[in-house]
XYZ file of C-alpha atoms in Angstrom:
758
model
C 172.532 72.423 37.859
C 172.118 70.396 41.017
C 172.775 66.701 40.681
C 172.889 65.664 44.317
C 170.881 62.682 45.489
C 167.225 63.474 45.585
C 164.964 63.068 48.562
C 163.679 59.478 48.473
C 160.213 58.996 47.088
C 159.109 57.224 50.227
C 156.070 59.145 51.338
C 155.436 59.809 55.033
C 152.886 57.551 56.616
C 149.300 58.685 56.478
C 149.252 59.270 60.233
C 152.542 61.166 60.122
C 151.247 63.268 57.291
C 148.117 64.183 59.183
C 150.166 65.094 62.265
C 153.075 66.591 60.432
C 152.180 70.245 60.629
C 151.241 70.733 56.999
C 150.334 74.342 56.474
C 147.307 73.789 54.343
C 143.869 72.315 54.553
C 143.961 68.531 54.591
C 141.595 66.201 52.878
C 139.727 63.120 53.974
C 140.333 59.593 52.772
C 137.841 60.150 50.008
C 140.545 61.959 48.073
C 140.586 65.287 46.339
C 137.437 65.541 44.347
C 137.519 67.566 41.160
C 136.026 70.982 41.803
C 134.895 71.359 38.238
C 131.778 69.395 39.058
C 131.021 71.810 41.896
C 131.553 74.902 39.767
C 130.672 74.034 36.199
C 130.650 77.669 35.114
C 134.250 78.289 36.174
C 136.665 79.466 33.519
C 138.717 76.641 32.003
C 142.230 76.210 33.351
C 145.206 74.631 31.561
C 146.094 70.946 31.837
C 144.853 68.973 34.817
C 144.449 72.205 36.748
C 141.034 72.412 35.129
C 139.688 69.409 37.035
C 141.794 69.888 40.203
C 141.642 73.623 40.705
C 143.083 74.226 44.180
C 146.710 75.270 44.455
C 147.228 73.122 47.550
C 146.152 70.075 45.579
C 149.502 70.409 43.764
C 152.034 71.974 46.112
C 152.379 72.338 49.878
C 155.088 73.891 52.022
C 156.095 72.458 55.359
C 157.550 74.489 58.287
C 160.727 72.385 58.182
C 161.737 73.832 54.827
C 160.576 70.972 52.645
C 157.988 71.106 49.912
C 155.664 68.384 48.708
C 154.572 68.053 45.105
C 151.376 66.110 44.400
C 150.501 64.536 41.085
C 147.884 62.070 39.980
C 150.244 60.745 37.304
C 152.415 57.808 38.271
C 155.879 56.466 37.585
C 155.916 53.577 35.118
C 159.619 53.706 34.379
C 159.167 56.617 32.001
C 160.851 59.072 34.400
C 157.811 61.284 34.804
C 158.353 62.072 38.481
C 161.850 63.356 37.731
C 160.593 65.543 34.916
C 157.799 66.956 37.074
C 160.328 67.652 39.828
C 162.335 69.730 37.354
C 159.280 71.754 36.430
C 158.401 72.495 40.064
C 162.004 73.271 41.041
C 162.275 75.777 38.207
C 159.023 77.582 38.841
C 159.550 77.852 42.592
C 163.297 78.501 42.552
C 164.050 75.633 44.926
C 166.592 72.859 44.683
C 165.114 69.474 43.763
C 166.376 67.990 47.058
C 163.736 70.003 48.910
C 160.920 68.359 47.034
C 159.084 65.310 48.211
C 156.796 63.701 45.663
C 153.442 62.064 46.282
C 151.829 60.437 43.265
C 148.820 58.250 42.572
C 147.154 58.141 46.001
C 143.363 58.369 46.158
C 143.588 59.941 49.613
C 146.136 62.601 48.834
C 146.696 63.455 45.190
C 144.676 65.137 42.451
C 142.504 62.868 40.392
C 144.165 62.908 36.972
C 142.491 59.779 35.666
C 144.901 57.349 34.026
C 148.609 57.787 33.303
C 148.478 56.977 29.616
C 148.578 58.371 26.124
C 151.827 60.342 26.575
C 149.856 63.030 28.417
C 151.655 63.369 31.737
C 153.873 66.358 30.897
C 151.117 67.928 28.871
C 148.480 67.601 31.613
C 150.194 67.227 34.980
C 153.308 69.156 34.003
C 151.242 72.065 32.758
C 149.129 72.062 35.930
C 152.165 72.001 38.202
C 153.921 74.667 36.192
C 150.967 77.033 36.362
C 150.176 76.250 40.019
C 153.785 76.790 41.088
C 154.084 80.037 39.159
C 151.020 81.298 40.988
C 152.217 79.967 44.350
C 155.556 81.730 43.868
C 153.779 85.007 43.195
C 151.701 84.636 46.374
C 154.772 83.813 48.450
C 156.693 86.774 47.047
C 153.793 89.077 47.805
C 153.756 87.888 51.415
C 157.541 88.284 51.629
C 157.352 91.785 50.193
C 154.982 92.765 52.955
C 157.150 91.189 55.624
C 160.363 92.781 54.326
C 158.674 96.091 53.469
C 160.016 95.848 49.940
C 158.597 95.973 46.439
C 158.225 92.541 44.870
C 160.490 93.596 42.039
C 163.386 93.976 44.442
C 163.147 90.417 45.727
C 165.116 87.444 44.517
C 164.654 83.759 45.391
C 167.326 81.124 45.749
C 166.385 77.696 47.012
C 163.334 79.048 48.821
C 165.175 81.896 50.531
C 163.853 85.328 49.565
C 166.289 88.231 49.675
C 165.818 91.991 49.363
C 168.701 93.077 47.169
C 169.181 96.583 48.602
C 169.327 95.617 52.280
C 170.150 91.930 52.329
C 167.092 91.266 54.505
C 165.853 87.706 54.131
C 162.961 85.401 54.753
C 161.889 82.039 53.384
C 158.930 80.395 51.728
C 158.233 78.363 54.845
C 158.274 81.467 57.043
C 155.793 83.402 54.925
C 153.669 80.404 53.909
C 151.027 81.016 56.634
C 150.374 84.461 55.130
C 150.296 83.099 51.572
C 147.808 80.314 51.945
C 147.600 78.036 48.949
C 144.192 76.791 50.050
C 142.557 78.659 47.229
C 141.429 78.106 43.688
C 143.996 78.656 40.981
C 143.558 81.446 38.451
C 146.304 80.495 35.973
C 146.903 84.218 35.466
C 150.560 84.179 36.509
C 152.838 83.486 33.568
C 155.436 80.767 34.118
C 159.092 81.564 33.636
C 160.467 82.183 30.158
C 163.019 79.760 28.813
C 165.969 82.016 29.600
C 165.175 81.975 33.329
C 165.016 78.194 33.712
C 167.770 76.265 35.496
C 166.441 72.715 35.587
C 164.126 72.342 32.593
C 166.188 71.364 29.587
C 168.830 69.585 31.695
C 169.381 65.843 32.076
C 168.735 65.362 35.771
C 169.369 61.951 37.396
C 166.179 59.906 37.659
C 164.451 59.496 41.030
C 163.425 55.926 40.287
C 166.671 54.462 38.954
C 168.907 53.929 42.040
C 166.708 51.275 43.659
C 166.254 49.495 40.331
C 169.970 49.129 39.677
C 170.979 48.309 43.252
C 168.386 45.660 44.008
C 166.448 47.958 46.329
C 162.696 47.799 46.923
C 161.713 49.441 43.647
C 158.445 47.714 42.811
C 155.137 46.760 44.344
C 156.333 43.175 44.067
C 159.029 44.080 46.637
C 156.689 45.341 49.383
C 156.724 43.357 52.580
C 154.345 44.356 55.407
C 154.396 43.080 58.995
C 152.199 40.019 59.341
C 151.738 39.747 55.591
C 150.501 36.493 54.042
C 150.566 35.338 50.424
C 147.817 34.484 47.993
C 147.271 33.175 44.481
C 144.231 33.303 42.235
C 143.083 30.252 40.257
C 141.799 30.830 36.716
C 141.933 29.063 33.372
C 143.384 30.996 30.388
C 140.023 32.391 29.275
C 138.554 35.875 29.411
C 135.271 34.994 31.113
C 135.419 31.445 32.496
C 132.553 29.892 34.483
C 133.494 27.625 37.376
C 131.533 24.369 37.221
C 132.941 22.653 40.294
C 135.910 22.817 42.685
C 136.738 20.363 45.468
C 138.386 22.566 48.098
C 138.513 20.208 51.092
C 141.921 18.709 50.356
C 143.411 22.118 49.638
C 142.189 23.531 52.947
C 144.202 20.819 54.711
C 147.458 21.616 52.908
C 150.370 23.032 54.944
C 150.151 26.733 55.675
C 146.808 27.274 53.991
C 144.814 30.001 55.759
C 141.830 30.418 53.470
C 140.291 29.111 50.282
C 138.064 31.795 48.817
C 135.260 30.935 46.428
C 132.833 33.657 45.400
C 130.821 32.563 42.369
C 133.454 31.645 39.802
C 136.202 33.514 41.640
C 138.625 31.074 43.233
C 141.768 31.858 45.256
C 143.853 30.667 48.154
C 145.923 32.316 50.924
C 148.754 30.756 52.885
C 151.414 31.697 55.370
C 154.272 31.476 52.878
C 154.452 32.135 49.161
C 155.521 28.653 48.114
C 152.631 27.237 50.148
C 150.191 29.505 48.329
C 151.618 28.419 44.961
C 151.349 24.725 45.826
C 147.793 25.144 47.089
C 146.795 27.100 43.972
C 148.149 24.352 41.712
C 146.211 21.744 43.682
C 143.085 23.861 43.519
C 143.504 24.328 39.798
C 143.660 20.548 39.348
C 140.505 20.150 41.448
C 138.435 22.655 39.448
C 136.457 22.390 36.203
C 135.604 25.378 34.031
C 133.844 26.250 30.824
C 134.151 29.283 28.535
C 131.127 31.500 28.030
C 131.830 31.892 24.322
C 133.896 30.048 21.677
C 137.303 31.404 20.799
C 137.960 32.847 17.328
C 139.746 31.023 14.501
C 143.521 31.210 14.428
C 145.913 32.358 11.703
C 144.509 34.160 8.682
C 141.033 32.950 9.667
C 141.012 35.477 12.509
C 141.385 38.402 10.129
C 138.762 37.034 7.743
C 136.340 36.651 10.639
C 137.066 40.168 11.899
C 136.041 41.730 8.582
C 132.563 40.200 8.845
C 132.053 40.544 12.606
C 129.398 42.729 14.205
C 130.779 46.265 14.144
C 130.092 49.921 14.714
C 131.296 51.531 11.472
C 132.085 55.209 11.119
C 133.930 57.558 8.789
C 136.527 59.220 11.009
C 138.262 61.338 8.397
C 137.322 62.492 4.912
C 138.561 65.090 2.481
C 137.347 65.452 -1.071
C 138.951 68.739 -2.040
C 141.154 67.333 -4.774
C 140.162 66.242 -8.216
C 139.361 62.597 -8.847
C 142.422 60.552 -9.799
C 143.133 60.678 -13.548
C 142.429 57.613 -15.623
C 146.116 56.808 -15.983
C 146.812 56.921 -12.240
C 148.438 53.869 -10.737
C 145.995 52.366 -8.229
C 147.311 50.128 -5.481
C 145.597 48.149 -2.726
C 147.115 46.304 0.220
C 146.073 44.625 3.457
C 148.106 44.705 6.665
C 147.512 42.724 9.860
C 148.570 42.724 13.473
C 147.959 39.813 15.918
C 146.905 39.758 19.559
C 149.954 40.931 21.503
C 150.688 40.858 25.220
C 152.180 43.502 27.484
C 155.001 41.124 28.351
C 155.514 42.643 31.789
C 158.693 41.266 33.350
C 157.105 40.983 36.789
C 153.644 39.366 36.943
C 150.931 41.651 38.289
C 150.861 42.051 42.060
C 148.852 43.900 44.713
C 148.524 44.042 48.468
C 145.259 44.571 50.308
C 144.203 44.944 53.919
C 140.760 45.310 55.447
C 140.292 47.035 58.802
C 136.892 47.866 60.270
C 135.161 48.071 56.937
C 137.910 50.131 55.296
C 140.082 48.767 52.519
C 143.668 49.781 51.799
C 145.254 48.633 48.524
C 148.797 49.002 47.174
C 149.054 48.265 43.477
C 150.586 49.309 40.155
C 147.412 50.510 38.481
C 147.939 53.371 36.065
C 144.691 54.943 37.288
C 144.056 54.590 41.010
C 140.910 56.740 40.959
C 139.189 54.851 38.105
C 140.224 51.588 39.764
C 138.731 52.707 43.053
C 135.442 53.473 41.323
C 135.250 49.966 39.834
C 136.342 48.272 43.058
C 133.672 50.191 44.975
C 131.040 48.874 42.576
C 132.276 45.305 42.803
C 132.654 45.321 46.592
C 129.448 47.299 47.152
C 131.307 49.935 49.143
C 131.328 53.723 48.986
C 134.506 54.905 47.233
C 135.557 56.784 50.363
C 135.952 53.436 52.155
C 138.748 52.455 49.767
C 142.228 53.958 49.605
C 144.480 52.940 46.736
C 148.143 53.867 46.629
C 150.263 53.383 43.525
C 153.594 51.641 43.613
C 155.432 51.002 40.380
C 155.151 47.526 38.908
C 157.973 45.678 37.222
C 157.393 46.285 33.543
C 153.978 47.871 33.879
C 152.586 49.944 31.037
C 149.244 49.856 29.342
C 146.297 47.917 30.716
C 147.843 44.643 31.849
C 146.704 42.728 34.958
C 147.500 45.568 37.393
C 143.876 46.524 38.001
C 142.519 42.967 38.041
C 145.009 41.790 40.637
C 144.003 44.621 42.972
C 140.430 43.336 43.196
C 141.716 39.761 43.442
C 143.804 40.738 46.488
C 140.891 42.621 48.059
C 138.561 39.618 47.718
C 141.073 37.336 49.438
C 141.922 39.896 52.121
C 138.232 40.203 52.975
C 138.423 36.639 54.295
C 141.332 37.584 56.587
C 140.392 40.850 58.344
C 143.290 43.085 59.424
C 145.808 40.768 57.753
C 147.771 42.292 54.837
C 147.493 39.958 51.852
C 149.983 39.985 48.995
C 148.586 38.408 45.826
C 150.836 37.981 42.808
C 149.757 36.430 39.543
C 151.783 33.577 38.094
C 153.344 33.970 34.654
C 150.586 31.841 33.137
C 147.965 34.106 34.737
C 149.541 37.121 33.060
C 149.663 35.539 29.607
C 146.364 33.743 30.008
C 144.030 36.385 31.372
C 145.445 39.898 30.957
C 143.775 42.118 28.336
C 145.782 41.917 25.109
C 146.501 44.507 22.485
C 143.829 44.038 19.838
C 144.461 42.319 16.533
C 143.881 44.664 13.624
C 143.256 44.570 9.902
C 144.083 47.595 7.784
C 143.092 47.784 4.120
C 144.550 50.640 2.115
C 143.781 51.836 -1.366
C 145.641 54.648 -3.063
C 146.260 56.265 -6.403
C 149.410 58.027 -7.535
C 149.782 60.213 -10.603
C 152.433 62.709 -11.642
C 154.540 61.827 -8.639
C 151.817 62.799 -6.157
C 149.204 60.868 -4.192
C 145.867 61.525 -5.861
C 143.677 59.431 -3.555
C 144.106 57.700 -0.168
C 141.689 55.369 1.608
C 142.407 53.648 4.920
C 139.970 51.159 6.476
C 140.458 49.602 9.937
C 138.875 46.579 11.655
C 139.731 46.240 15.337
C 138.423 45.325 18.765
C 138.444 48.048 21.371
C 141.732 49.400 22.669
C 140.363 50.662 25.955
C 138.539 48.636 28.569
C 140.136 50.250 31.568
C 138.192 50.495 34.854
C 135.376 52.951 35.560
C 133.116 52.246 32.627
C 129.751 53.906 33.328
C 127.773 50.856 32.176
C 129.645 48.052 33.892
C 132.917 47.002 35.423
C 136.140 46.193 33.642
C 137.714 44.124 36.412
C 138.020 40.414 35.737
C 136.900 39.245 39.192
C 133.876 41.566 39.068
C 132.513 39.349 36.269
C 133.165 36.177 38.259
C 131.785 36.858 41.743
C 128.406 35.487 42.753
C 126.822 38.911 42.382
C 128.598 39.847 39.163
C 128.781 43.060 37.210
C 128.670 43.096 33.405
C 131.739 44.194 31.444
C 131.534 47.618 29.896
C 130.617 47.690 26.209
C 133.221 48.149 23.487
C 134.048 51.799 22.977
C 136.438 53.733 20.791
C 138.320 56.811 21.899
C 137.072 59.530 19.556
C 139.211 61.483 17.152
C 141.380 63.501 17.044
C 143.429 61.217 19.322
C 141.459 58.097 18.385
C 141.689 54.528 19.645
C 141.684 51.780 17.044
C 141.828 54.538 14.399
C 144.695 56.391 16.122
C 147.023 57.845 13.471
C 144.829 56.468 10.695
C 143.903 59.964 9.500
C 146.820 61.076 7.311
C 148.931 64.054 8.288
C 150.093 64.334 4.704
C 148.540 66.880 2.364
C 146.771 64.452 0.064
C 144.160 65.985 -2.163
C 141.608 63.347 -1.208
C 141.396 60.898 1.635
C 138.852 58.800 3.486
C 139.332 56.838 6.716
C 136.760 54.291 7.922
C 136.857 52.608 11.322
C 135.044 49.340 12.125
C 134.883 48.925 15.901
C 134.146 45.236 16.517
C 131.552 44.935 19.256
C 131.968 41.369 20.565
C 135.287 40.365 22.142
C 136.021 36.627 21.928
C 139.342 37.366 23.653
C 139.659 40.272 26.041
C 141.471 43.365 24.702
C 142.435 46.756 26.058
C 145.184 49.339 26.008
C 148.592 48.219 24.780
C 151.060 51.042 24.270
C 150.072 53.382 21.362
C 146.659 51.677 21.005
C 145.957 51.488 17.266
C 148.771 53.840 16.266
C 151.436 51.144 16.015
C 149.492 49.172 13.408
C 148.027 52.153 11.571
C 151.424 53.806 11.140
C 152.822 50.440 10.028
C 150.147 50.185 7.359
C 150.112 53.821 6.265
C 153.870 54.372 6.127
C 154.415 51.019 4.407
C 151.751 51.827 1.854
C 153.203 55.289 1.274
C 156.469 53.590 0.322
C 154.506 51.326 -2.036
C 153.072 54.417 -3.736
C 156.540 55.961 -3.843
C 157.757 52.775 -5.527
C 154.973 53.011 -8.097
C 155.931 56.645 -8.710
C 159.641 55.839 -8.932
C 160.332 58.291 -6.102
C 162.775 58.327 -3.224
C 160.890 57.649 0.058
C 162.319 60.727 1.811
C 161.564 63.103 -1.043
C 158.131 61.528 -1.573
C 157.200 62.240 2.049
C 158.527 65.799 1.927
C 156.556 66.408 -1.254
C 153.344 65.738 0.685
C 154.110 67.525 3.956
C 153.361 71.165 4.732
C 154.065 71.185 8.486
C 157.634 72.546 8.869
C 158.229 70.586 12.082
C 157.269 67.347 10.350
C 159.596 68.147 7.480
C 162.388 69.035 9.908
C 162.495 65.646 11.678
C 162.500 63.806 8.337
C 165.244 65.973 6.864
C 167.400 65.658 9.975
C 167.044 61.900 10.332
C 167.904 61.511 6.648
C 171.041 63.591 7.160
C 171.945 61.845 10.397
C 171.707 58.387 8.820
C 173.506 59.452 5.604
C 170.425 58.562 3.606
C 171.255 58.032 -0.071
C 168.307 59.007 -2.277
C 167.086 56.081 -4.350
C 163.669 55.092 -5.656
C 161.562 53.001 -3.303
C 161.217 49.393 -4.482
C 158.233 48.783 -6.728
C 156.809 45.649 -5.135
C 153.800 45.270 -7.430
C 155.574 42.585 -9.401
C 156.997 39.535 -7.649
C 160.662 39.299 -8.635
C 163.218 36.694 -7.676
C 165.072 37.451 -4.446
C 168.843 37.288 -4.641
C 170.091 34.816 -2.053
C 172.309 35.696 0.888
C 172.409 38.402 3.527
C 170.326 41.202 2.075
C 170.778 44.633 3.650
C 168.313 47.493 3.341
C 167.182 50.781 4.858
C 163.732 52.182 5.402
C 162.257 55.421 6.729
C 158.959 56.242 8.380
C 157.390 59.204 10.139
C 154.442 59.986 12.400
C 153.185 62.726 14.657
C 151.808 60.597 17.463
C 148.011 60.894 17.629
C 148.501 63.724 15.109
C 148.750 65.801 18.299
C 151.961 64.876 20.115
C 155.633 64.266 19.349
C 156.961 64.431 15.788
C 159.158 61.405 15.219
C 161.024 60.050 12.200
C 162.953 56.763 12.193
C 165.403 55.211 9.771
C 166.026 51.487 10.281
C 168.662 49.284 8.719
C 168.054 45.545 8.506
C 169.815 42.414 7.357
C 167.604 39.658 5.976
C 168.968 36.108 5.770
C 167.147 34.739 2.751
C 167.999 31.137 3.685
C 166.621 31.181 7.238
C 164.217 34.074 6.883
C 165.715 35.730 9.957
C 165.523 39.514 10.117
C 167.997 41.471 12.208
C 167.619 45.195 12.822
C 171.194 46.413 13.050
C 170.740 50.169 13.390
C 168.073 52.745 14.043
C 168.306 56.521 13.851
C 165.584 58.798 15.112
C 164.893 62.522 15.337
C 162.070 63.756 17.550
C 160.491 67.125 18.284
C 158.227 67.493 21.318
C 158.489 71.245 21.765
C 159.980 72.233 25.124
C 162.332 69.478 26.291
C 162.127 69.026 30.078
C 164.713 66.256 30.540
C 166.751 65.448 27.410
C 168.032 62.144 28.752
C 164.531 61.067 29.743
C 163.243 62.114 26.325
C 165.924 60.051 24.554
C 165.192 57.104 26.805
C 161.535 57.215 25.774
C 162.369 57.250 22.075
C 165.027 54.543 22.451
C 162.729 52.367 24.547
C 159.934 52.730 22.018
C 162.254 51.671 19.197
C 163.380 48.584 21.118
C 159.826 47.661 22.127
C 158.517 48.128 18.609
C 161.344 46.031 17.181
C 160.362 43.244 19.556
C 156.658 43.477 18.691
C 157.520 43.564 14.987
C 159.902 40.619 14.822
C 158.635 38.275 17.512
C 155.458 38.867 19.479
C 152.074 37.163 19.039
C 149.647 35.398 21.383
C 148.543 31.859 20.486
C 145.362 29.994 21.396
C 143.264 26.995 20.499
C 139.673 25.982 21.127
C 140.389 25.401 24.843
C 142.027 28.709 25.612
C 145.201 30.754 25.331
C 148.164 28.445 24.787
C 150.813 31.064 25.461
C 151.875 30.299 29.036
C 155.529 31.245 29.395
C 158.423 33.189 27.877
C 159.411 30.291 25.596
C 155.869 30.532 24.196
C 156.185 34.297 23.764
C 159.695 35.231 22.609
C 160.729 38.847 22.902
C 163.784 40.715 21.648
C 166.951 39.560 23.429
C 170.015 41.637 24.237
C 172.142 40.245 21.368
C 169.399 41.351 18.963
C 169.340 44.971 20.126
C 170.005 47.439 17.311
C 172.400 50.331 17.708
C 170.126 53.333 18.334
C 171.003 56.999 17.849
C 168.495 59.688 18.819
C 168.603 63.430 18.224
C 166.157 65.878 19.740
C 164.894 69.164 18.393
C 164.408 71.431 21.403
C 161.949 74.281 21.098
C 162.052 75.906 24.576
C 159.293 78.427 23.877
C 156.864 75.830 22.520
C 154.495 73.892 24.755
C 155.655 70.368 25.626
C 154.123 67.500 23.671
C 153.710 63.872 24.731
C 156.712 61.680 23.971
C 156.344 58.210 25.470
C 154.567 56.431 22.622
C 155.957 58.363 19.699
C 158.527 56.035 18.151
C 156.761 52.652 18.071
C 154.743 53.372 14.926
C 157.558 54.834 12.819
C 159.855 51.990 13.886
C 157.687 49.122 12.625
C 157.117 50.876 9.321
C 160.809 51.726 8.927
C 161.661 48.053 9.499
C 159.052 46.929 6.982
C 160.282 49.444 4.433
C 163.871 48.345 5.006
C 162.919 44.707 4.392
C 161.160 45.702 1.178
C 164.191 47.702 0.077
C 166.490 44.762 0.878
C 164.478 42.020 -0.779
C 161.891 43.567 -3.071
C 159.197 41.762 -1.082
C 156.910 43.613 1.330
C 155.961 42.151 4.722
C 152.413 42.994 5.709
C 151.666 40.497 8.479
C 153.155 41.177 11.941
C 155.291 39.638 13.412
C 157.961 39.191 10.782
C 159.097 35.814 12.075
C 161.658 33.724 10.209
C 158.957 31.267 9.221
C 156.726 33.939 7.698
C 159.665 35.675 6.038
C 160.753 32.456 4.355
C 157.255 32.099 2.937
C 157.315 35.731 1.805
C 160.681 35.368 0.094
C 159.902 32.043 -1.629
């Protein structure tokens, strides 16, 4: 395995790329348009190859012996570009050092939509694997002709092709002109079997880590362009504020101020230096008056009561009536679980750079979907999409739909007032907490019956706002400034991602073999506070509710939680992760606590263990988690001391990256579960800073142990969002086992736990 330093991810300049002697057909600034629309009758291709069907959209070979891999998926700290490098290196038989990577560039990469939903290996990895297998076959055919040898006699090592019998050699870059990749893929060349792989299945050093740990320019926040100026946007902490008045004269006279931009209710300022822009923005904020377009919802339990009567689109998303009705003596349980508004908590506030030049707009940002963002920006700016180029650069702590897309349009609107000047606009911390789209609050009501040690009936009902208001809605725009400008666009309507992956109802349909079940989703149509994609969408809360409630039924049945789950699972891979995590954590079978009766809680430090399981989206990684907690009954404080997890995502590309994803999900979920909730009052969001929004700190980190089940011949499944759901439920089940009381209202703060234990 090669572990040498990889070629830096710094892409060549656009001009250099166009002049650099690439061997294949180049594309205009409008980007690579999906060919599927041009040839709707074409046979379907695997992964993202189906919508980006040319081989040269994915891989190109330069005369200097380097190769460039293109992907529409972007690095968010999940290590995806390293994993994709491993796939390409294996299929082409080249060392990873030869590979340059271009990702998330509307002028150069395939349009793969949004990097989300744990789909990057499944979609982009599959496309690259198939495209490279086919490219290798074409290159070998050209080499065979050049060397006058049968293909079967040729071997490849780091791009050099050798005829075994004579030692004659050539290279990919020598035969590339005769093996043009400017053609549509067929996906008829089988990728390598597991036994022939050298890089897949190995823990290769990450491409993105060195700059992050050495203080290098790792993030979009670090970009500095010649002649760059700084900007700030001015908004109150409301989703759709209307600007009533703003006295800008005094601000225009402040030191360093270059422009004060007002377009309808959009208000921003640009200055020579960053501290000047911050000072001017604060002065402008003090000089402005706003009003909300709609009242904010009630706080506390009143929010959840209101949600259950709000205007909604109700649908049955899963139903099975094969089993007999529960017997008369069945134990019937009901429970309600809730989740608050939660923020992305990005460490670096959202940031983008923009520059206008002769009617063309260039943007650098950390959007997870540069093509959908370009579509919405084109609508807002009244430009053709081809006039806008958006290039992704990783943001500090960017995942899910935070302010990354909004800040890109903010920067473009300010830059329009300063032609040819690159403008860097970064949100302040209060902008991020006050105006980003939050993860939706949710209410889950469950009703179940257990008889004879088995679940006889299962009903799961969900109330939630939408979990997806990303850009490129066909009926509006989902960029904050697009609603504020003088010629505004309407926001897109609330939508739910349909099953089987689901949005608010993600993971609500049980994977267990219950005889009867029914799942109802209430998509709330009016958003008093803006919501969109927070990692796992509805899965975190639905798994919390379902796996907690399953333990409640196990308690009513007097069953051990591990054995109760196994008794209702038929999928051998699901059973395997549960059995292994139980063994790994030295699980001692004992009946789950029966929490139907409120019993006195013994005082002191109460220790308990809980288990939970989910197959993310019912389509991706299998993941089981055991959590151990200590509950201080005097203070109500909960500490998660240990977590064990076993995960199965089929073919493992990078074991270390896989473990990192599971570990990171456990840590993030622990933070959401114990600490995180947005606060507001009638005037707006009152969460402004980290003290207002505590997250898990280093001394609180649990010890985490992760084991992987590698299945090299299976297709890879999405990993990134697989452990958050099982973690919250394992923590809840551990608290119930420790205290006999069941927490059902996230977050499990000390204050709420004291009330629960009283």
